[in-house]
Short mmCIF file of C-alpha atoms and ligand atoms in Angstrom, two decimals:
data_model
loop_
_atom_site.label_atom_id
_atom_site.label_comp_id
_atom_site.label_asym_id
_atom_site.label_seq_id
_atom_site.Cartn_x
_atom_site.Cartn_y
_atom_site.Cartn_z
CA UNK A 193 -11.68 -26.73 -15.66
CA UNK A 194 -13.87 -25.34 -12.59
CA UNK A 195 -12.78 -24.07 -9.15
CA UNK A 196 -14.87 -22.61 -6.38
CA UNK A 197 -12.66 -19.55 -6.25
CA UNK A 198 -10.12 -18.18 -8.87
CA UNK A 199 -7.70 -15.43 -7.63
CA UNK A 200 -6.01 -13.32 -10.33
CA UNK A 201 -2.64 -12.01 -9.07
CA UNK A 202 -0.26 -13.87 -6.71
CA UNK A 203 1.44 -11.09 -4.55
CA UNK A 204 -0.01 -9.98 -1.11
CA UNK A 205 -3.57 -9.30 -2.31
CA UNK A 206 -3.77 -12.59 -4.19
CA UNK A 207 -1.89 -14.90 -1.68
CA UNK A 208 -3.95 -13.65 1.31
CA UNK A 209 -7.23 -13.96 -0.42
CA UNK A 210 -6.48 -17.45 -1.50
CA UNK A 211 -4.98 -18.39 1.90
CA UNK A 212 -8.00 -17.47 3.63
CA UNK A 213 -10.45 -18.96 1.16
CA UNK A 214 -8.59 -22.17 1.32
CA UNK A 215 -8.51 -22.27 4.99
CA UNK A 216 -12.26 -22.26 4.81
CA UNK A 217 -12.38 -25.55 2.80
CA UNK A 218 -13.05 -24.31 -0.71
CA UNK A 219 -11.22 -25.21 -3.86
CA UNK A 220 -9.03 -22.34 -4.90
CA UNK A 221 -6.78 -21.57 -7.86
CA UNK A 222 -4.47 -18.47 -7.83
CA UNK A 223 -3.06 -17.31 -11.16
CA UNK A 224 -0.04 -15.29 -11.41
CA UNK A 225 1.35 -13.89 -14.76
CA UNK A 226 5.05 -13.81 -13.82
CA UNK A 227 7.21 -16.90 -13.52
CA UNK A 228 7.99 -16.10 -9.90
CA UNK A 229 5.95 -14.75 -7.17
CA UNK A 230 7.23 -11.57 -5.51
CA UNK A 231 9.51 -10.20 -8.28
CA UNK A 232 10.18 -7.56 -9.22
CA UNK A 233 9.70 -5.85 -5.97
CA UNK A 234 7.73 -2.59 -6.32
CA UNK A 235 7.68 -1.50 -2.68
CA UNK A 236 9.90 0.06 0.07
CA UNK A 237 8.96 -2.95 2.04
CA UNK A 238 7.75 -1.12 5.19
CA UNK A 239 4.68 -2.72 7.13
CA UNK A 240 2.89 -2.41 10.47
CA UNK A 241 2.81 -4.90 13.36
CA UNK A 242 -0.96 -5.30 12.57
CA UNK A 243 -0.06 -7.25 9.38
CA UNK A 244 1.08 -10.08 11.17
CA UNK A 245 -1.74 -9.86 13.91
CA UNK A 246 -4.38 -10.18 11.01
CA UNK A 247 -2.58 -12.88 9.34
CA UNK A 248 -2.09 -14.78 12.70
CA UNK A 249 1.45 -15.37 12.00
CA UNK A 250 4.68 -14.79 13.79
CA UNK A 251 6.98 -12.41 11.93
CA UNK A 252 9.99 -14.51 10.93
CA UNK A 253 13.59 -13.30 10.53
CA UNK A 254 13.51 -15.03 7.11
CA UNK A 255 11.72 -11.99 5.79
CA UNK A 256 11.85 -9.22 8.40
CA UNK A 257 15.04 -7.35 7.58
CA UNK A 258 14.75 -4.56 10.26
CA UNK A 259 12.47 -3.54 13.04
CA UNK A 260 11.70 0.17 13.14
CA UNK A 261 11.21 2.00 16.20
CA UNK A 262 10.62 5.51 15.04
CA UNK A 263 10.84 7.98 12.16
CA UNK A 264 12.17 11.47 11.24
CA UNK A 265 10.41 13.99 8.94
CA UNK A 266 12.71 16.37 7.02
CA UNK A 267 11.23 19.79 6.03
CA UNK A 268 12.14 21.42 2.71
CA UNK A 269 14.74 23.78 4.59
CA UNK A 270 16.50 20.81 6.22
CA UNK A 271 14.90 21.20 9.70
CA UNK A 272 13.47 18.09 10.97
CA UNK A 273 11.17 16.51 13.88
CA UNK A 274 11.54 13.11 15.26
CA UNK A 275 8.25 11.09 15.85
CA UNK A 276 9.35 10.23 19.28
CA UNK A 277 9.37 13.99 20.18
CA UNK A 278 5.82 14.35 19.25
CA UNK A 279 3.10 14.42 21.84
CA UNK A 280 -0.09 12.49 20.81
CA UNK A 281 -2.33 15.22 19.18
CA UNK A 282 -5.57 14.68 17.11
CA UNK A 283 -4.77 11.82 14.71
CA UNK A 284 -0.87 12.49 15.19
CA UNK A 285 0.42 9.28 17.08
CA UNK A 286 4.00 9.25 18.14
CA UNK A 287 4.25 5.51 17.49
CA UNK A 288 3.14 6.09 13.79
CA UNK A 289 6.54 4.85 12.42
CA UNK A 290 6.77 1.69 14.40
CA UNK A 291 6.75 -1.32 12.36
CA UNK A 292 8.98 -3.88 10.24
CA UNK A 293 10.99 -3.51 6.90
CA UNK A 294 10.32 -6.74 5.01
CA UNK A 295 12.17 -8.46 2.33
CA UNK A 296 9.10 -8.81 -0.07
CA UNK A 297 10.67 -11.21 -2.34
CA UNK A 298 10.75 -13.62 0.53
CA UNK A 299 7.58 -12.42 2.28
CA UNK A 300 5.30 -12.56 -0.82
CA UNK A 301 6.61 -16.11 -1.62
CA UNK A 302 6.10 -17.19 1.92
CA UNK A 303 2.48 -16.18 1.66
CA UNK A 304 2.09 -18.13 -1.50
CA UNK A 305 3.67 -21.24 0.11
CA UNK A 306 1.31 -20.87 3.06
CA UNK A 307 -1.65 -20.72 0.79
CA UNK A 308 -0.45 -23.75 -1.29
CA UNK A 309 -0.10 -25.57 2.04
CA UNK A 310 -3.67 -24.61 2.88
CA UNK A 311 -4.82 -26.22 -0.46
CA UNK A 312 -4.50 -23.50 -3.07
CA UNK A 313 -3.48 -24.60 -6.59
CA UNK A 314 -1.13 -22.11 -8.04
CA UNK A 315 -0.58 -21.40 -11.93
CA UNK A 316 2.48 -19.48 -12.77
CA UNK A 317 3.38 -17.59 -16.13
CA UNK A 318 -0.45 -17.54 -16.78
CA UNK A 319 -2.00 -14.29 -17.71
CA UNK A 320 -5.80 -13.67 -17.15
CA UNK A 321 -6.94 -11.97 -20.35
CA UNK A 322 -10.70 -11.77 -19.81
CA UNK A 323 -13.58 -12.58 -17.63
CA UNK A 324 -16.40 -14.99 -18.45
CA UNK A 325 -19.77 -13.65 -18.08
CA UNK A 326 -23.04 -15.47 -18.21
CA UNK A 327 -26.43 -13.36 -17.98
CA UNK A 328 -24.44 -10.40 -16.59
CA UNK A 329 -22.80 -12.59 -13.88
CA UNK A 330 -19.06 -13.08 -13.71
CA UNK A 331 -18.43 -16.86 -13.69
CA UNK A 332 -14.78 -17.53 -14.57
CA UNK A 333 -11.82 -16.30 -16.43
CA UNK A 334 -9.99 -16.78 -19.79
CA UNK A 335 -6.32 -17.14 -19.09
CA UNK A 336 -3.21 -17.82 -21.44
CA UNK A 337 -0.37 -20.10 -20.41
CA UNK A 338 2.67 -20.62 -22.65
CA UNK A 339 0.64 -19.85 -25.74
CA UNK A 340 -2.37 -21.92 -24.80
CA UNK A 341 -5.64 -20.28 -24.13
CA UNK A 342 -7.96 -21.86 -21.53
CA UNK A 343 -11.37 -21.11 -19.81
CA UNK A 344 -11.37 -21.51 -16.11
CA UNK A 345 -14.87 -21.52 -14.43
CA UNK A 346 -15.31 -20.11 -10.97
CA UNK A 347 -18.23 -19.26 -8.46
CA UNK A 348 -16.27 -16.19 -7.37
CA UNK A 349 -13.40 -14.47 -9.06
CA UNK A 350 -11.17 -12.27 -6.96
CA UNK A 351 -9.25 -9.57 -8.77
CA UNK A 352 -5.80 -8.94 -6.95
CA UNK A 353 -3.98 -7.78 -10.12
CA UNK A 354 -2.56 -4.62 -8.56
CA UNK A 355 -2.10 -1.14 -9.72
CA UNK A 356 -2.09 -2.17 -13.35
CA UNK A 357 -5.43 -4.00 -12.94
CA UNK A 358 -7.77 -4.19 -15.79
CA UNK A 359 -10.19 -6.83 -14.30
CA UNK A 360 -11.90 -4.23 -12.20
CA UNK A 361 -12.56 -2.08 -15.29
CA UNK A 362 -13.75 -5.25 -17.17
CA UNK A 363 -16.20 -5.82 -14.45
CA UNK A 364 -17.56 -2.35 -14.81
CA UNK A 365 -16.32 -1.36 -11.29
CA UNK A 366 -13.70 1.16 -12.10
CA UNK A 367 -13.23 4.15 -14.45
CA UNK A 368 -9.73 5.10 -15.83
CA UNK A 369 -7.35 6.89 -13.24
CA UNK A 370 -6.79 10.53 -13.18
CA UNK A 371 -3.08 10.61 -13.88
CA UNK A 372 -2.65 13.15 -11.02
CA UNK A 373 -3.77 10.36 -8.62
CA UNK A 374 -0.94 8.08 -9.66
CA UNK A 375 2.36 8.62 -7.76
CA UNK A 376 5.28 7.59 -9.93
CA UNK A 377 8.01 5.99 -7.84
CA UNK A 378 11.74 4.95 -8.17
CA UNK A 379 13.84 3.19 -5.50
CA UNK A 380 17.45 1.93 -5.06
CA UNK A 381 18.47 -0.42 -2.49
CA UNK A 382 21.70 1.15 -1.44
CA UNK A 383 24.76 -0.05 0.29
CA UNK A 384 26.07 2.53 2.77
CA UNK A 385 27.70 2.40 6.14
CA UNK A 386 25.87 5.12 7.87
CA UNK A 387 22.02 4.40 7.55
CA UNK A 388 20.06 4.37 10.98
CA UNK A 389 19.03 0.82 11.58
CA UNK A 390 15.85 1.53 13.58
CA UNK A 391 14.47 4.59 12.09
CA UNK A 392 12.85 5.64 8.82
CA UNK A 393 13.39 8.99 7.24
CA UNK A 394 10.93 11.02 5.22
CA UNK A 395 12.09 13.97 3.14
CA UNK A 396 9.57 16.71 1.88
CA UNK A 397 10.08 19.58 -0.63
CA UNK A 398 9.15 20.56 -4.29
CA UNK A 399 12.73 20.26 -5.28
CA UNK A 400 13.12 16.84 -3.66
CA UNK A 401 9.85 14.98 -4.71
CA UNK A 402 7.08 17.35 -5.99
CA UNK A 403 3.63 15.88 -5.16
CA UNK A 404 5.03 13.11 -3.00
CA UNK A 405 8.09 12.45 -0.79
CA UNK A 406 11.43 10.67 -0.43
CA UNK A 407 12.23 7.94 1.95
CA UNK A 408 15.01 6.05 3.50
CA UNK A 409 14.04 2.67 5.06
CA UNK A 410 16.66 0.68 6.74
CA UNK A 411 17.15 -3.02 5.69
CA UNK A 412 19.85 -5.22 6.89
CA UNK A 413 22.79 -3.58 8.42
CA UNK A 414 24.40 -1.29 5.97
CA UNK A 415 21.62 -1.23 3.37
CA UNK A 416 18.42 0.81 2.80
CA UNK A 417 15.60 1.22 0.43
CA UNK A 418 16.07 4.82 -0.86
CA UNK A 419 13.37 6.01 -3.02
CA UNK A 420 10.78 8.61 -3.92
CA UNK A 421 7.49 9.20 -5.41
CA UNK A 422 6.46 12.26 -7.46
CA UNK A 423 3.24 13.48 -9.24
CA UNK A 424 3.08 16.00 -12.09
CA UNK A 425 6.55 17.43 -13.15
CA UNK A 426 8.13 16.85 -16.52
CA UNK A 427 11.11 15.11 -14.87
CA UNK A 428 10.81 11.38 -14.11
CA UNK A 429 10.96 9.88 -10.73
CA UNK A 430 14.27 8.27 -11.62
CA UNK A 431 15.86 11.74 -12.39
CA UNK A 432 14.69 13.02 -9.16
CA UNK A 433 16.06 9.86 -7.46
CA UNK A 434 19.49 10.44 -9.11
CA UNK A 435 19.67 13.82 -7.40
CA UNK A 436 18.54 12.65 -4.11
CA UNK A 437 20.89 9.89 -3.59
CA UNK A 438 23.81 12.19 -4.45
CA UNK A 439 23.76 13.08 -0.72
CA UNK A 440 24.71 9.56 0.23
CA UNK A 441 28.12 7.89 -0.30
CA UNK A 442 26.53 4.67 -1.38
CA UNK A 443 26.39 2.06 -4.26
CA UNK A 444 23.14 0.60 -5.63
CA UNK A 445 22.41 -3.22 -5.62
CA UNK A 446 18.73 -2.93 -6.90
CA UNK A 447 16.70 -0.42 -8.70
CA UNK A 448 12.69 -0.61 -8.60
CA UNK A 449 10.06 1.51 -10.30
CA UNK A 450 6.44 1.42 -10.09
CA UNK A 451 3.17 3.45 -9.68
CA UNK A 452 0.99 3.94 -6.50
CA UNK A 453 -2.57 4.95 -6.79
CA UNK A 454 -3.40 7.71 -4.36
CA UNK A 455 -7.02 8.19 -5.32
CA UNK A 456 -8.72 6.40 -2.35
CA UNK A 457 -10.70 3.31 -2.84
CA UNK A 458 -12.89 2.70 -5.72
CA UNK A 459 -16.70 3.20 -4.95
CA UNK A 460 -17.75 -0.29 -5.14
CA UNK A 461 -15.55 -3.47 -4.85
CA UNK A 462 -18.07 -6.27 -5.64
CA UNK A 463 -20.43 -7.46 -8.37
CA UNK A 464 -22.07 -10.69 -9.18
CA UNK A 465 -19.36 -13.35 -8.85
CA UNK A 466 -16.64 -11.07 -8.45
CA UNK A 467 -14.61 -9.20 -5.78
CA UNK A 468 -11.74 -6.75 -6.16
CA UNK A 469 -8.92 -6.17 -3.56
CA UNK A 470 -5.57 -4.46 -2.86
CA UNK A 471 -4.15 -2.00 -5.26
CA UNK A 472 -6.61 -3.05 -7.88
CA UNK A 473 -9.25 -1.68 -5.48
CA UNK A 474 -7.12 1.32 -4.66
CA UNK A 475 -7.14 0.30 -0.97
CA UNK A 476 -3.95 2.37 -0.51
CA UNK A 477 -3.28 4.95 2.11
CA UNK A 478 -3.37 8.13 -0.11
CA UNK A 479 -0.93 10.07 2.19
CA UNK A 480 1.90 7.47 2.73
CA UNK A 481 1.23 5.27 -0.48
CA UNK A 482 1.41 2.37 1.91
CA UNK A 483 -0.59 -0.46 0.55
CA UNK A 484 0.72 -3.55 2.38
CA UNK A 485 -1.03 -2.90 5.74
CA UNK A 486 -4.34 -1.94 4.05
CA UNK A 487 -4.43 -4.75 1.69
CA UNK A 488 -3.98 -7.39 4.42
CA UNK A 489 -7.22 -6.95 6.13
CA UNK A 490 -9.17 -6.51 2.94
CA UNK A 491 -7.60 -9.69 1.33
CA UNK A 492 -8.48 -11.70 4.54
CA UNK A 493 -12.09 -10.62 4.36
CA UNK A 494 -12.22 -11.27 0.57
CA UNK A 495 -11.02 -14.89 0.97
CA UNK A 496 -13.41 -15.50 3.85
CA UNK A 497 -16.53 -13.82 2.13
CA UNK A 498 -15.60 -15.70 -1.10
CA UNK A 499 -15.59 -19.05 0.80
CA UNK A 500 -18.91 -18.21 2.55
CA UNK A 501 -20.49 -17.40 -0.71
CA UNK A 502 -19.49 -20.75 -2.12
CA UNK A 503 -20.76 -22.66 0.79
CA UNK A 504 -24.05 -20.73 0.72
CA UNK A 505 -24.24 -21.58 -3.03
CA UNK A 506 -24.98 -17.67 -3.59
CA UNK A 507 -22.33 -15.49 -5.16
CA UNK A 508 -24.80 -12.82 -6.01
CA UNK A 509 -23.82 -9.27 -5.67
CA UNK A 510 -26.28 -9.00 -2.64
CA UNK A 511 -24.22 -11.78 -0.84
CA UNK A 512 -20.85 -10.41 -1.92
CA UNK A 513 -21.49 -6.94 -0.50
CA UNK A 514 -20.64 -8.06 2.88
CA UNK A 515 -17.10 -8.03 1.77
CA UNK A 516 -17.42 -4.24 0.91
CA UNK A 517 -19.18 -3.74 4.15
CA UNK A 518 -16.67 -5.50 6.22
CA UNK A 519 -13.50 -3.91 4.86
CA UNK A 520 -14.97 -0.42 5.05
CA UNK A 521 -15.60 -0.96 8.70
CA UNK A 522 -11.87 -1.90 9.13
CA UNK A 523 -10.11 0.69 7.24
CA UNK A 524 -12.79 2.85 5.34
CA UNK A 525 -12.68 5.87 7.70
CA UNK A 526 -8.90 5.75 7.94
CA UNK A 527 -8.68 5.91 4.03
CA UNK A 528 -11.26 8.77 3.75
CA UNK A 529 -9.36 10.87 6.36
CA UNK A 530 -6.06 10.21 4.73
CA UNK A 531 -7.43 11.26 1.35
CA UNK A 532 -8.55 14.50 2.84
CA UNK A 533 -5.07 14.92 4.35
CA UNK A 534 -3.42 14.23 1.03
CA UNK A 535 -5.51 16.86 -0.68
CA UNK A 536 -4.36 19.34 1.99
CA UNK A 537 -0.70 18.21 1.66
CA UNK A 538 -1.14 18.66 -2.28
CA UNK A 539 -1.71 22.46 -1.58
CA UNK A 540 1.16 22.98 1.02
CA UNK A 541 3.91 25.33 -0.05
CA UNK A 542 7.43 24.38 1.11
CA UNK A 543 7.43 27.43 3.42
CA UNK A 544 4.27 26.16 5.19
CA UNK A 545 5.66 22.78 5.50
CA UNK A 546 8.77 24.50 7.24
CA UNK A 547 6.47 26.47 9.48
CA UNK A 548 4.63 23.31 10.57
CA UNK A 549 7.80 21.49 11.49
CA UNK A 550 8.97 24.51 13.36
CA UNK A 551 5.78 24.55 15.35
CA UNK A 552 6.04 20.86 16.11
CA UNK A 553 9.60 21.37 17.16
CA UNK A 554 8.82 24.25 19.47
CA UNK A 555 6.09 21.86 21.09
CA UNK A 556 8.48 19.23 21.74
CA UNK A 557 7.52 17.38 24.82
CA UNK A 558 4.51 19.71 25.49
CA UNK A 559 0.86 18.98 25.43
CA UNK A 560 -0.18 20.57 21.98
CA UNK A 561 -3.58 21.93 22.85
CA UNK A 562 -5.98 22.60 19.88
CA UNK A 563 -5.86 26.41 20.99
CA UNK A 564 -2.10 26.48 20.66
CA UNK A 565 -2.49 24.85 17.20
CA UNK A 566 -5.33 27.38 16.22
CA UNK A 567 -3.01 30.21 17.43
CA UNK A 568 -0.17 28.97 15.19
CA UNK A 569 -2.60 28.71 12.17
CA UNK A 570 -3.77 32.22 12.80
CA UNK A 571 -0.38 33.26 11.70
CA UNK A 572 -0.77 31.15 8.67
CA UNK A 573 -4.26 32.04 7.40
CA UNK A 574 -3.76 30.16 4.07
CA UNK A 575 -2.86 26.90 6.06
CA UNK A 576 -5.88 27.57 8.34
CA UNK A 577 -8.13 27.51 5.35
CA UNK A 578 -6.52 24.34 4.05
CA UNK A 579 -6.68 22.21 7.36
CA UNK A 580 -9.92 23.63 9.05
CA UNK A 581 -11.72 20.43 7.95
CA UNK A 582 -9.32 18.28 9.26
CA UNK A 583 -9.67 19.76 12.91
C1 FAD B 788 8.02 2.11 -5.14
C2 FAD B 788 6.91 1.63 -4.22
C3 FAD B 788 6.96 1.77 -2.89
C4 FAD B 788 6.09 1.24 -1.93
N1 FAD B 788 6.39 1.05 -0.59
C5 FAD B 788 5.52 0.60 0.03
C6 FAD B 788 5.82 0.48 1.71
O1 FAD B 788 6.95 0.58 1.99
N2 FAD B 788 4.72 0.08 2.33
C7 FAD B 788 3.56 -0.42 2.00
O2 FAD B 788 2.68 -0.79 2.72
N3 FAD B 788 3.29 -0.18 0.61
C8 FAD B 788 4.23 0.32 -0.26
N4 FAD B 788 3.97 0.29 -1.67
C9 FAD B 788 2.57 -0.10 -2.03
C10 FAD B 788 2.51 -1.77 -2.02
O3 FAD B 788 3.62 -2.30 -2.70
C11 FAD B 788 1.26 -2.14 -2.82
O4 FAD B 788 0.14 -1.40 -2.14
C12 FAD B 788 1.04 -3.70 -2.67
O5 FAD B 788 1.98 -4.53 -3.26
C13 FAD B 788 -0.24 -4.27 -3.20
O6 FAD B 788 -0.32 -5.51 -3.37
P1 FAD B 788 -1.31 -6.17 -4.47
O7 FAD B 788 -1.14 -7.58 -4.15
O8 FAD B 788 -2.65 -5.54 -4.50
O9 FAD B 788 -0.81 -5.89 -5.84
P2 FAD B 788 0.64 -5.97 -6.57
O10 FAD B 788 1.77 -6.32 -5.53
O11 FAD B 788 0.78 -5.17 -7.67
O12 FAD B 788 0.36 -7.55 -7.15
C14 FAD B 788 -0.32 -7.82 -8.17
C15 FAD B 788 -0.06 -9.14 -8.91
O13 FAD B 788 -0.96 -9.40 -10.03
C16 FAD B 788 -0.12 -9.96 -11.04
N5 FAD B 788 -1.08 -9.61 -12.26
C17 FAD B 788 -1.47 -8.50 -12.69
N6 FAD B 788 -2.18 -8.85 -13.84
C18 FAD B 788 -2.35 -9.96 -13.95
C19 FAD B 788 -3.07 -10.86 -14.85
N7 FAD B 788 -4.02 -10.18 -15.92
N8 FAD B 788 -3.05 -12.20 -14.86
C20 FAD B 788 -2.27 -12.80 -13.89
N9 FAD B 788 -1.51 -11.98 -12.84
C21 FAD B 788 -1.71 -10.75 -13.08
C22 FAD B 788 1.09 -9.14 -11.15
O14 FAD B 788 2.06 -9.71 -11.84
C23 FAD B 788 1.40 -8.99 -9.55
O15 FAD B 788 2.24 -10.22 -9.13
C24 FAD B 788 4.87 0.72 -2.48
C25 FAD B 788 4.70 0.69 -3.86
C26 FAD B 788 5.79 1.20 -4.77
C27 FAD B 788 5.42 1.16 -6.19
#
């Protein structure tokens, strides 16, 4: 069997890469190891408006559960700041929380359907086991379907196999993860009558979610994704989640668990005949753990560059480097800044977090000048040392 492009993984990274490769008139096969695309959900399902602009799709009520206008950040001492009360300052944008909460089961499958309509062939319940290499160049995959092993040749292989990816490692592009870079998450979809419908809530504190945060993302009226991510402690994310949800009078209808890589992107996302995209490339915002809105632009570029390479009959790493160059222009600086912020946040104590929220609350509706922020930091010398590189 031979295709121009083989895509490993069938969720957003895979479906968007294959959609944009197929739209550019090359033969594409997308391979997904599960029997259904989009399940199990491993996501709080929040995304930005830009997702749909990049996809050139109108968001549909079939998979948009809620439109979020704003958000609230809760400090460890239970004080809070609303995003709409923030005045724009440095990289702090008061529209930061605007976006959609999706039904990813429907959305991911919708993307796969759009990709199939554009011409992509899809194999389900098929696991890619190995990469085929010839003279050091990747030229296909070895896949297993219902006990049968097959070789599928390709000019370009795109690895969109998620956080658990081993394709990038097989291609020599990735070292094993540092365990402290992986955020371990647990989430319930809860039914409860008093969730805000247009607001996300984020909760910080060492007792709530050490090394991460807890979230409440509204879905349909009366339901919300309530979850958290942690790094480091002996207790599991699920144990922290059980404690956290005890504050809601709510009933769970779904439980999801999963890991989010917060290391920032891998150094190189291409080699001869091969591209890597999405969580597999660690193209995730290291502060929020959001990977949908970051994967979308990268996957589009991956599909387009793979198609260009096929047409140019050149899938060498010199040609495919343009994928790496293009996605870094789009989101590279944002991911770098976010990684710096994550490292600062890792060192913040609960008291410093409380003080920051108090400072923002005291500045409600006022212009925050750099001078007033530096004066505030002057009272918190340790904080000043932590954040000085961000200013
Ligand atoms: C609890 C949690 C909450 C999150 N919340 C948000 C959020 O609110 N907003 C946001 O933007 N991001 C969020 N994220 C991150 C987001 O879900 C991911 O960044 C995004 O799904 C990455 O998409 P992907 O296609 O790269 O990888 P994945 O979604 O992991 O898809 C990889 C696919 O590849 C398949 N696969 C793997 N190996 C093989 C193989 N060998 N052969 C064939 N198929 C294979 C898998 O079955 C899977 O379908 C969250 C993550 C978690 C865990």
